[in-house]
Amino acid sequence: MAKPLGTSNFTLVLIIFLYLITYCFHIHIVEGQCQKTKGKAFLFIFGDSFFDVGNNNYINTTTLDQANFEPYGETYFKFPTGRFSDGRLISDFIAEYAKLPLLPPFLQPTSQHSYYNGANFASAGAGALVTTFQGLVIDMETQLKNFKKVKSWLRNKLGKGKSQNILSNAVYLFSIGSNDYLSLFVTNSSIPISPQYQQMVVGNLTTIVQEIYKIGGRKFGFLNLGDLGCLPGLRMLNSSNKNGCLEKASNMAKLHNVELYNTLSKMEKQLKGFKYSLYDFNSRLRERIDHPSKYGLKEGKIACCGIGRFRGIHSCGGKRPVGHKFELCQNPNMHVFWDSYHLTETIYHQMAAEMWNGSSTFKSLFQCL
C-alpha cells in the first residue's frame, strides 16, 4: 500500500511540476515562437499598381495614376475600388489563400484602423527610386514610413513581445520596379540607360528590404518585372509596320531581373533567417501573351480597355489627359491585358494560384520558420 506524501515530499513534487511547466513554456517561446500565431497569417504589401488597392484614391495625383472610376472593378466588385483591373489583384488572391480578408488601402479613412491581419501600402506609379513620378505617388520610402506606423500601432495594442512575433512571422510582398523603366519611355527623360541604372533600382529596393529585416521581417515574396516591351502601351511605340514587343524595354526588364535574382541570392547568404520566394512574373506573362489559348484566353496582345493600336493609349474610363475616348471589350476574361499596362482579374487569379501552388515556395512563407 502506497504511503501518503509528506509535506516536504509534496512540496518537492510541486516544485518539479512547476519547473517542468515553466521549462516547457520557455521551449514553446524560444524554439517555436510562431506556434503562438499558428493558423494565423499576416501580410504586408508594398509596391505599385499591380498591388495598389486604392491608396492613390487618397493622395493628390493625376488620373493617370488612379483607377477609381468606371469601368475599373466592373467584373468582381461591380464598382471602381482604385484597383487597376476589372477585378481583384494577385495580392487579393494571396490574402484569400492565406485565409485573410481583403486588405484595405492603408490610407483609407476610417474611424478605427485595424492592422491585425497586415496592411497594404502599395501605390500606382511608384518605383524603387524616389524620383520616379515624384510628387504624384507614394514612394517606397514613404511606404516604409507607413509600415513603421503600423509597427508602432501593433506594439501599442499588443505589447513588444506579441507585436515582434507578428513582424517576424509576417510575409512581406513586393511588386516594384516597372515604373522606374516605364517612366523613361512615357516621359521626356534624359536619364541614360545603363547597367548602373538597374543596380540603382535594385539597390534601392534592397535598402527597403534590409530596413524591414532590421525591424524583424524575415519572410519576403517578390515578383520580378514583366516583359515591359510587350505591354500594349509600349508595344504601340514600335513603328506601324512592326507588331512585336518593344525590344529596348524588354531587355531592360531582363537585365533588372538578373540583378534582382543575384541580389536576393546574396542576401539569403548574408542575412541570418532571411527567407524569400521570387515569382517569375516575366516568363509567366510572356507565355500567356504568346499562347493565350493555352490558358483559356482568346487575346494576348490587345488590351480590353483603351484606344489606338493594341488599345495602348491609356484612356480607359475616359478620365485621363491622354483622351476621353476609349473602347471596351465585351469579355475581359478572354484577354490577358485589361488596360494599356495592367492585367485582367483572370490573369491575376491564374498567377496567384501558380505562386501559391507552384515551385516558387511562396506558400511555405506562411508556415512556421
Coordinates of C-alpha atoms in Angstrom, one line a residue:
M1 CA 0.0 0.0 0.0
A2 CA 1.4 3.4 -1.0
K3 CA 2.2 5.8 1.7
P4 CA 0.7 9.3 1.6
L5 CA 3.2 12.1 0.6
G6 CA 4.6 14.1 3.4
T7 CA 4.5 17.9 3.3
S8 CA 8.2 18.1 2.3
N9 CA 7.8 15.5 -0.5
F10 CA 4.6 17.1 -1.8
T11 CA 6.4 20.5 -1.9
L12 CA 9.3 18.9 -3.8
V13 CA 6.9 17.3 -6.4
L14 CA 5.1 20.6 -6.8
I15 CA 8.4 22.5 -7.4
I16 CA 9.4 19.9 -10.0
F17 CA 5.9 20.2 -11.7
L18 CA 6.1 24.0 -11.8
Y19 CA 9.6 23.8 -13.1
L20 CA 8.6 21.5 -15.9
I21 CA 5.7 23.7 -16.9
T22 CA 8.0 26.8 -16.9
Y23 CA 10.6 24.9 -18.9
C24 CA 8.1 23.7 -21.5
F25 CA 6.6 27.1 -21.8
H26 CA 10.2 28.5 -22.3
I27 CA 10.8 26.0 -25.1
H28 CA 7.5 26.9 -26.7
I29 CA 8.5 30.6 -26.8
V30 CA 12.2 30.3 -27.7
E31 CA 12.1 27.3 -30.1
G32 CA 8.7 27.8 -31.6
Q33 CA 7.6 31.4 -31.5
C34 CA 5.3 31.1 -34.5
Q35 CA 3.3 28.5 -32.7
K36 CA 1.6 31.4 -31.0
T37 CA 0.3 32.6 -34.3
K38 CA -0.1 29.1 -35.9
G39 CA -3.1 29.1 -38.2
K40 CA -2.9 32.9 -38.4
A41 CA -1.2 34.7 -41.3
F42 CA 0.0 38.3 -41.6
L43 CA 0.6 40.1 -44.8
F44 CA 2.3 43.4 -45.5
I45 CA 2.1 44.6 -49.2
F46 CA 4.4 47.1 -50.9
G47 CA 4.7 48.3 -54.4
D48 CA 3.0 49.8 -57.4
S49 CA -0.2 49.5 -59.4
F50 CA 0.0 45.7 -59.6
F51 CA -0.8 45.7 -55.8
D52 CA -2.4 49.1 -55.2
V53 CA -6.0 48.5 -53.9
G54 CA -6.9 52.2 -53.7
N55 CA -4.2 54.1 -51.8
N56 CA -3.9 56.6 -54.7
N57 CA -7.6 57.4 -54.2
Y58 CA -6.5 59.5 -51.2
I59 CA -3.5 61.4 -52.5
N60 CA -3.2 64.5 -54.7
T61 CA -2.3 63.0 -58.0
T62 CA -3.4 62.7 -61.6
T63 CA -6.0 60.3 -63.1
L64 CA -3.1 58.6 -64.9
D65 CA -2.2 57.1 -61.5
Q66 CA -5.8 56.5 -60.3
A67 CA -8.4 53.9 -61.2
N68 CA -11.3 55.0 -59.1
F69 CA -13.7 55.3 -62.0
E70 CA -15.7 53.0 -64.3
P71 CA -15.1 50.6 -65.9
Y72 CA -12.4 49.6 -63.4
G73 CA -13.7 47.0 -61.0
E74 CA -16.7 46.0 -63.2
T75 CA -16.2 42.2 -63.1
Y76 CA -15.9 41.4 -59.4
F77 CA -16.7 44.4 -57.3
K78 CA -19.2 45.9 -59.7
F79 CA -17.8 49.3 -58.9
P80 CA -14.4 51.0 -59.1
T81 CA -12.2 50.5 -56.0
G82 CA -8.9 52.0 -57.2
R83 CA -7.5 48.7 -58.4
F84 CA -6.0 48.8 -61.9
S85 CA -8.0 45.9 -63.2
D86 CA -11.5 44.7 -63.9
G87 CA -11.5 42.9 -60.5
R88 CA -9.1 41.5 -57.9
L89 CA -5.3 41.6 -57.9
I90 CA -2.6 39.0 -57.2
S91 CA -2.3 40.3 -53.6
D92 CA -6.1 39.9 -53.1
F93 CA -5.9 36.3 -54.1
I94 CA -2.9 35.6 -51.9
A95 CA -4.7 37.1 -48.9
E96 CA -7.6 34.8 -49.7
Y97 CA -5.4 31.7 -49.9
A98 CA -3.8 32.7 -46.6
K99 CA -7.4 32.9 -45.1
L100 CA -7.2 36.6 -44.7
P101 CA -9.8 39.2 -45.6
L102 CA -9.0 41.6 -48.5
L103 CA -6.6 44.1 -47.0
P104 CA -7.9 47.7 -47.5
P105 CA -5.6 50.6 -48.6
F106 CA -3.6 51.9 -45.7
L107 CA -4.7 55.5 -46.4
Q108 CA -8.4 54.7 -46.5
P109 CA -10.1 57.0 -44.0
T110 CA -11.9 55.1 -41.2
S111 CA -13.0 55.8 -37.7
Q112 CA -11.0 52.8 -36.4
H113 CA -7.9 51.4 -38.1
S114 CA -7.1 47.8 -37.5
Y115 CA -3.9 46.1 -38.7
Y116 CA -4.2 42.7 -37.0
N117 CA -4.1 41.0 -40.5
G118 CA -1.5 43.2 -42.1
A119 CA -1.7 46.3 -44.3
N120 CA -1.4 47.3 -48.0
F121 CA 0.9 50.3 -48.7
A122 CA 1.2 50.0 -52.5
S123 CA 0.8 53.0 -54.8
A124 CA 0.2 53.0 -58.5
G125 CA 3.1 54.7 -60.3
A126 CA 5.6 54.1 -57.5
G127 CA 9.1 52.9 -58.3
A128 CA 12.1 51.8 -56.3
L129 CA 13.6 55.2 -56.9
V130 CA 12.1 58.2 -55.1
T131 CA 12.4 60.3 -58.3
T132 CA 10.1 58.0 -60.3
F133 CA 6.9 60.1 -60.8
Q134 CA 8.0 62.1 -57.8
G135 CA 5.2 64.0 -56.1
L136 CA 2.4 62.0 -57.8
V137 CA 2.8 58.7 -55.9
I138 CA 3.6 57.2 -52.5
D139 CA 7.2 56.4 -53.0
M140 CA 8.9 53.4 -51.3
E141 CA 10.5 55.5 -48.5
T142 CA 7.0 56.8 -47.6
Q143 CA 5.6 53.3 -47.8
L144 CA 8.3 52.2 -45.4
K145 CA 7.4 55.1 -43.0
N146 CA 3.7 54.0 -43.2
F147 CA 4.8 50.4 -42.3
K148 CA 6.7 51.8 -39.3
K149 CA 3.4 53.5 -38.2
V150 CA 1.7 50.1 -38.3
K151 CA 4.6 48.6 -36.3
S152 CA 4.0 51.2 -33.6
W153 CA 0.3 50.6 -33.7
L154 CA 0.8 46.9 -33.1
R155 CA 3.2 47.5 -30.3
N156 CA 0.8 49.8 -28.6
K157 CA -2.1 47.4 -28.9
L158 CA -0.3 44.1 -28.2
G159 CA 2.9 44.9 -26.4
K160 CA 6.5 44.4 -27.5
G161 CA 6.6 40.6 -27.5
K162 CA 3.5 39.8 -29.4
S163 CA 3.9 42.6 -31.9
Q164 CA 7.5 41.5 -32.6
N165 CA 6.3 37.9 -33.1
I166 CA 3.8 39.1 -35.7
L167 CA 6.5 41.1 -37.5
S168 CA 8.9 38.2 -37.6
N169 CA 6.3 35.7 -38.9
A170 CA 4.6 38.1 -41.3
V171 CA 5.1 37.8 -45.1
Y172 CA 6.3 41.0 -46.9
L173 CA 5.1 41.0 -50.5
F174 CA 6.7 43.3 -53.1
S175 CA 5.9 44.3 -56.7
I176 CA 8.2 47.2 -57.6
G177 CA 10.5 48.4 -60.4
S178 CA 8.4 48.5 -63.5
N179 CA 7.7 52.3 -63.3
D180 CA 11.4 53.1 -62.9
Y181 CA 11.8 51.8 -66.5
L182 CA 8.4 52.7 -67.9
S183 CA 8.9 56.3 -66.9
L184 CA 11.9 56.5 -69.2
F185 CA 9.6 55.8 -72.2
V186 CA 6.5 57.8 -71.3
T187 CA 8.2 61.0 -70.1
N188 CA 10.9 63.2 -71.7
S189 CA 13.6 61.5 -69.5
S190 CA 17.2 62.3 -70.0
I191 CA 18.4 59.5 -67.7
P192 CA 21.0 57.3 -69.6
I193 CA 20.1 53.7 -69.7
S194 CA 23.0 51.6 -68.4
P195 CA 23.7 48.6 -66.1
Q196 CA 24.3 51.1 -63.3
Y197 CA 20.7 52.2 -63.6
Q198 CA 19.5 48.6 -62.9
Q199 CA 21.9 48.4 -60.0
M200 CA 20.5 51.6 -58.6
V201 CA 16.9 50.4 -58.9
V202 CA 17.5 47.1 -57.3
G203 CA 19.8 48.7 -54.7
N204 CA 17.0 51.0 -53.6
L205 CA 14.7 48.0 -53.2
T206 CA 17.4 46.2 -51.2
T207 CA 17.7 49.1 -48.8
I208 CA 13.9 49.0 -48.1
V209 CA 14.0 45.2 -47.6
Q210 CA 17.1 45.4 -45.3
E211 CA 15.3 48.1 -43.2
I212 CA 12.3 45.8 -42.7
Y213 CA 14.7 43.0 -41.9
K214 CA 16.3 45.1 -39.1
I215 CA 12.8 45.8 -37.7
G216 CA 12.2 42.0 -37.6
G217 CA 10.9 40.9 -41.0
R218 CA 12.2 37.6 -42.2
K219 CA 9.9 36.3 -44.9
F220 CA 9.7 38.1 -48.3
G221 CA 7.9 37.5 -51.6
F222 CA 8.8 39.2 -54.8
L223 CA 7.5 39.5 -58.4
N224 CA 10.2 40.1 -60.9
L225 CA 9.4 42.5 -63.8
G226 CA 7.1 41.5 -66.6
D227 CA 8.2 41.8 -70.2
L228 CA 7.7 45.6 -70.3
G229 CA 8.1 45.9 -74.1
C230 CA 5.1 43.6 -74.6
L231 CA 2.7 45.9 -72.6
P232 CA 0.2 47.4 -75.1
G233 CA 1.3 50.9 -74.0
L234 CA 4.9 50.2 -75.1
R235 CA 4.2 47.8 -77.9
M236 CA 2.3 50.6 -79.7
L237 CA 5.5 52.7 -79.7
N238 CA 7.0 50.4 -82.3
S239 CA 6.7 51.7 -85.9
S240 CA 3.4 50.9 -87.6
N241 CA 5.0 48.1 -89.7
K242 CA 6.2 46.3 -86.5
N243 CA 3.8 44.5 -84.2
G244 CA 6.4 42.9 -81.9
C245 CA 7.4 43.9 -78.4
L246 CA 9.5 47.0 -77.9
E247 CA 12.9 45.3 -77.5
K248 CA 14.6 48.1 -75.7
A249 CA 12.1 48.0 -72.8
S250 CA 12.0 44.1 -72.8
N251 CA 15.8 44.0 -72.5
M252 CA 15.8 46.5 -69.6
A253 CA 13.4 44.2 -67.7
K254 CA 15.6 41.2 -68.3
L255 CA 18.7 43.0 -67.0
H256 CA 16.8 44.1 -64.0
N257 CA 15.6 40.6 -63.3
V258 CA 19.1 39.2 -63.4
E259 CA 20.3 41.9 -61.0
L260 CA 17.3 41.2 -58.6
Y261 CA 17.9 37.4 -58.7
N262 CA 21.6 37.8 -57.9
T263 CA 21.0 40.3 -55.1
L264 CA 18.4 38.2 -53.4
S265 CA 20.6 35.2 -53.6
K266 CA 23.4 37.2 -51.8
M267 CA 21.0 38.5 -49.2
E268 CA 19.9 35.0 -48.3
K269 CA 23.5 34.0 -47.6
Q270 CA 24.4 37.2 -45.7
L271 CA 21.2 37.8 -43.6
K272 CA 20.5 35.2 -40.9
G273 CA 17.0 33.8 -41.2
F274 CA 16.2 35.7 -44.4
K275 CA 13.8 33.7 -46.5
Y276 CA 12.3 34.7 -49.8
S277 CA 10.3 33.5 -52.8
L278 CA 10.7 35.0 -56.3
Y279 CA 7.9 34.5 -58.7
D280 CA 8.9 34.6 -62.4
F281 CA 6.2 37.1 -63.5
N282 CA 8.2 37.8 -66.7
S283 CA 8.1 34.4 -68.2
R284 CA 4.6 33.6 -67.0
L285 CA 3.2 36.7 -68.5
R286 CA 5.1 36.2 -71.8
E287 CA 3.8 32.7 -72.0
R288 CA 0.2 34.0 -71.8
I289 CA 0.8 36.8 -74.3
D290 CA 2.3 34.3 -76.9
H291 CA -0.1 31.4 -76.2
P292 CA -3.4 32.8 -74.8
S293 CA -5.5 29.8 -75.9
K294 CA -3.3 27.5 -73.7
Y295 CA -4.7 29.4 -70.7
G296 CA -8.3 29.6 -71.8
L297 CA -8.0 33.0 -73.4
K298 CA -8.5 34.5 -76.9
E299 CA -6.4 37.7 -76.9
G300 CA -2.9 38.1 -75.7
K301 CA -1.8 41.4 -77.2
I302 CA -4.7 43.8 -77.4
A303 CA -6.0 45.3 -74.2
C304 CA -9.6 45.1 -73.2
C305 CA -9.9 48.8 -72.4
G306 CA -8.2 51.7 -74.2
I307 CA -7.9 53.0 -77.7
G308 CA -5.4 53.0 -80.6
R309 CA -3.0 50.3 -81.7
F310 CA -3.3 47.3 -79.3
R311 CA -5.5 49.7 -77.2
G312 CA -2.2 51.0 -76.0
I313 CA -3.4 54.6 -75.3
H314 CA -4.0 54.7 -71.6
S315 CA -7.5 56.3 -71.9
C316 CA -9.6 53.5 -70.2
G317 CA -12.5 55.2 -68.5
G318 CA -12.2 58.5 -70.4
K319 CA -11.0 60.4 -67.4
R320 CA -7.3 60.8 -68.3
P321 CA -5.5 63.6 -70.0
V322 CA -4.5 61.3 -72.9
G323 CA -8.1 61.4 -74.2
H324 CA -11.7 60.8 -73.3
K325 CA -12.4 58.2 -76.0
F326 CA -11.9 54.5 -75.2
E327 CA -13.1 51.1 -76.4
L328 CA -14.2 48.3 -74.0
C329 CA -14.2 44.6 -74.9
Q330 CA -17.3 42.5 -74.1
N331 CA -15.5 39.8 -72.1
P332 CA -12.4 40.8 -70.1
N333 CA -12.0 37.1 -69.1
M334 CA -10.8 36.4 -72.6
H335 CA -8.0 39.0 -72.5
V336 CA -4.5 39.0 -70.9
F337 CA -4.5 42.8 -70.6
W338 CA -7.2 44.8 -69.0
D339 CA -5.8 48.3 -70.0
S340 CA -2.6 49.6 -71.6
Y341 CA -0.3 48.5 -68.7
H342 CA -2.3 46.1 -66.4
L343 CA -3.8 42.6 -66.5
T344 CA -7.3 41.2 -66.1
E345 CA -8.5 39.5 -62.9
T346 CA -8.4 36.2 -64.8
I347 CA -4.6 36.5 -65.3
Y348 CA -4.0 37.7 -61.7
H349 CA -6.0 34.8 -60.4
Q350 CA -4.1 32.3 -62.5
M351 CA -0.7 33.8 -61.4
A352 CA -1.7 33.9 -57.7
A353 CA -2.6 30.2 -57.9
E354 CA 0.8 29.5 -59.6
M355 CA 2.6 31.4 -56.8
W356 CA 0.7 29.6 -54.1
N357 CA 0.8 26.1 -55.5
G358 CA 3.8 26.2 -57.8
S359 CA 7.5 25.6 -57.3
S360 CA 8.3 29.1 -56.1
T361 CA 8.0 28.0 -52.5
F362 CA 5.7 31.0 -51.8
K363 CA 3.2 29.1 -49.8
S364 CA 5.9 27.9 -47.4
L365 CA 6.5 31.5 -46.3
F366 CA 3.2 31.4 -44.4
Q367 CA 4.4 28.4 -42.5
C368 CA 6.5 28.5 -39.3
L369 CA 10.1 29.4 -39.6

